[in-house]
Short mmCIF file of C-alpha atoms in Angstrom, two decimals:
data_model
loop_
_atom_site.label_atom_id
_atom_site.label_comp_id
_atom_site.label_asym_id
_atom_site.label_seq_id
_atom_site.Cartn_x
_atom_site.Cartn_y
_atom_site.Cartn_z
CA UNK E 1 -58.27 -87.88 -21.97
CA UNK E 2 -60.57 -88.76 -25.13
CA UNK E 3 -61.26 -85.91 -27.67
CA UNK E 4 -64.77 -85.99 -29.97
CA UNK E 5 -64.04 -84.13 -33.07
CA UNK E 6 -67.77 -82.59 -34.06
CA UNK E 7 -68.46 -82.53 -37.83
CA UNK E 8 -71.33 -80.07 -39.21
CA UNK E 9 -74.07 -82.88 -38.73
CA UNK E 10 -73.36 -82.98 -35.48
CA UNK E 11 -75.13 -79.85 -34.87
CA UNK E 12 -77.36 -79.79 -38.18
CA UNK E 13 -79.13 -83.23 -37.74
CA UNK E 14 -80.28 -82.78 -34.08
CA UNK E 15 -81.39 -79.27 -35.13
CA UNK E 16 -83.36 -80.13 -38.38
CA UNK E 17 -84.65 -83.63 -36.96
CA UNK E 18 -84.27 -84.96 -33.61
CA UNK E 19 -84.04 -82.07 -31.21
CA UNK E 20 -85.60 -78.84 -32.44
CA UNK E 21 -84.38 -75.81 -30.30
CA UNK E 22 -88.08 -74.53 -29.79
CA UNK E 23 -89.21 -78.32 -28.60
CA UNK E 24 -85.72 -79.58 -26.63
CA UNK E 25 -84.12 -76.62 -25.09
CA UNK E 26 -82.59 -79.06 -22.77
CA UNK E 27 -80.68 -80.84 -25.11
CA UNK E 28 -79.04 -77.53 -26.49
CA UNK E 29 -78.35 -76.55 -22.58
CA UNK E 30 -76.69 -80.13 -22.36
CA UNK E 31 -74.89 -79.27 -25.88
CA UNK E 32 -73.64 -75.66 -24.39
CA UNK E 33 -72.88 -77.28 -20.78
CA UNK E 34 -70.47 -79.79 -22.04
CA UNK E 35 -68.78 -77.00 -24.61
CA UNK E 36 -68.39 -74.82 -21.89
CA UNK E 37 -66.89 -77.08 -18.88
CA UNK E 38 -63.41 -77.47 -17.82
CA UNK E 39 -62.85 -80.81 -18.75
CA UNK E 40 -64.79 -80.72 -22.31
CA UNK E 41 -63.66 -83.43 -24.30
CA UNK E 42 -65.42 -81.47 -27.63
CA UNK E 43 -63.62 -80.25 -30.57
CA UNK E 44 -65.04 -78.24 -33.56
CA UNK E 45 -62.94 -77.50 -36.24
CA UNK E 46 -62.46 -73.91 -37.39
CA UNK E 47 -63.87 -74.83 -40.95
CA UNK E 48 -67.21 -76.72 -39.41
CA UNK E 49 -67.52 -73.52 -37.42
CA UNK E 50 -67.31 -71.76 -40.27
CA UNK E 51 -69.76 -73.51 -42.39
CA UNK E 52 -72.25 -73.28 -39.35
CA UNK E 53 -71.98 -69.84 -38.47
CA UNK E 54 -72.70 -68.31 -41.78
CA UNK E 55 -76.60 -69.40 -41.58
CA UNK E 56 -78.98 -67.11 -40.97
CA UNK E 57 -81.15 -69.30 -38.89
CA UNK E 58 -80.87 -70.08 -34.87
CA UNK E 59 -78.64 -72.53 -35.41
CA UNK E 60 -75.98 -70.44 -36.59
CA UNK E 61 -76.68 -67.72 -33.60
CA UNK E 62 -76.70 -70.67 -31.17
CA UNK E 63 -73.33 -71.78 -32.88
CA UNK E 64 -72.13 -67.92 -32.54
CA UNK E 65 -73.01 -67.62 -29.19
CA UNK E 66 -71.54 -71.36 -28.06
CA UNK E 67 -69.47 -72.69 -29.93
CA UNK E 68 -66.42 -70.41 -29.69
CA UNK E 69 -64.32 -72.44 -26.50
CA UNK E 70 -64.07 -75.41 -28.63
CA UNK E 71 -62.93 -74.54 -32.16
CA UNK E 72 -59.73 -76.10 -33.16
CA UNK E 73 -58.01 -74.18 -35.70
CA UNK E 74 -56.71 -76.91 -37.99
CA UNK E 75 -54.99 -74.73 -40.34
CA UNK E 76 -52.55 -73.97 -37.59
CA UNK E 77 -51.22 -77.53 -37.63
CA UNK E 78 -49.81 -79.28 -40.64
CA UNK E 79 -49.96 -82.89 -39.32
CA UNK E 80 -53.48 -82.33 -39.11
CA UNK E 81 -53.55 -82.45 -42.92
CA UNK E 82 -50.88 -85.08 -43.33
CA UNK E 83 -52.93 -87.09 -41.14
CA UNK E 84 -56.46 -86.39 -42.83
CA UNK E 85 -54.76 -87.24 -46.51
CA UNK E 86 -53.91 -90.73 -44.90
CA UNK E 87 -57.26 -91.42 -43.68
CA UNK E 88 -59.04 -90.37 -47.18
CA UNK E 89 -56.43 -92.28 -48.84
CA UNK E 90 -57.81 -95.48 -46.83
CA UNK E 91 -61.07 -94.72 -46.84
CA UNK E 92 -60.94 -94.52 -51.02
CA UNK E 93 -59.41 -98.23 -51.37
CA UNK E 94 -62.38 -99.43 -49.90
CA UNK E 95 -60.66 -101.00 -46.90
CA UNK E 96 -63.19 -100.75 -44.05
#
């Protein structure tokens, strides 16, 4: 199964620009349904969750209420950071 790792902007951009909560509640309901379904394919790193839940706006509240089931604590697996270092090294060489 393919997993999609969401970054902060996966929440912030829709919230601020495209799918404001008060105008497009159906988008946020869909997002929530994707998070809670049994065969979910969404993962949110703990560092992303921590960044988002610190806010004082409706997005922070939504994240606190809905994202818990898909949090992945990247600090528990050393291989995550080893591979992250490889990706950053590759990107910094400009070989994209």
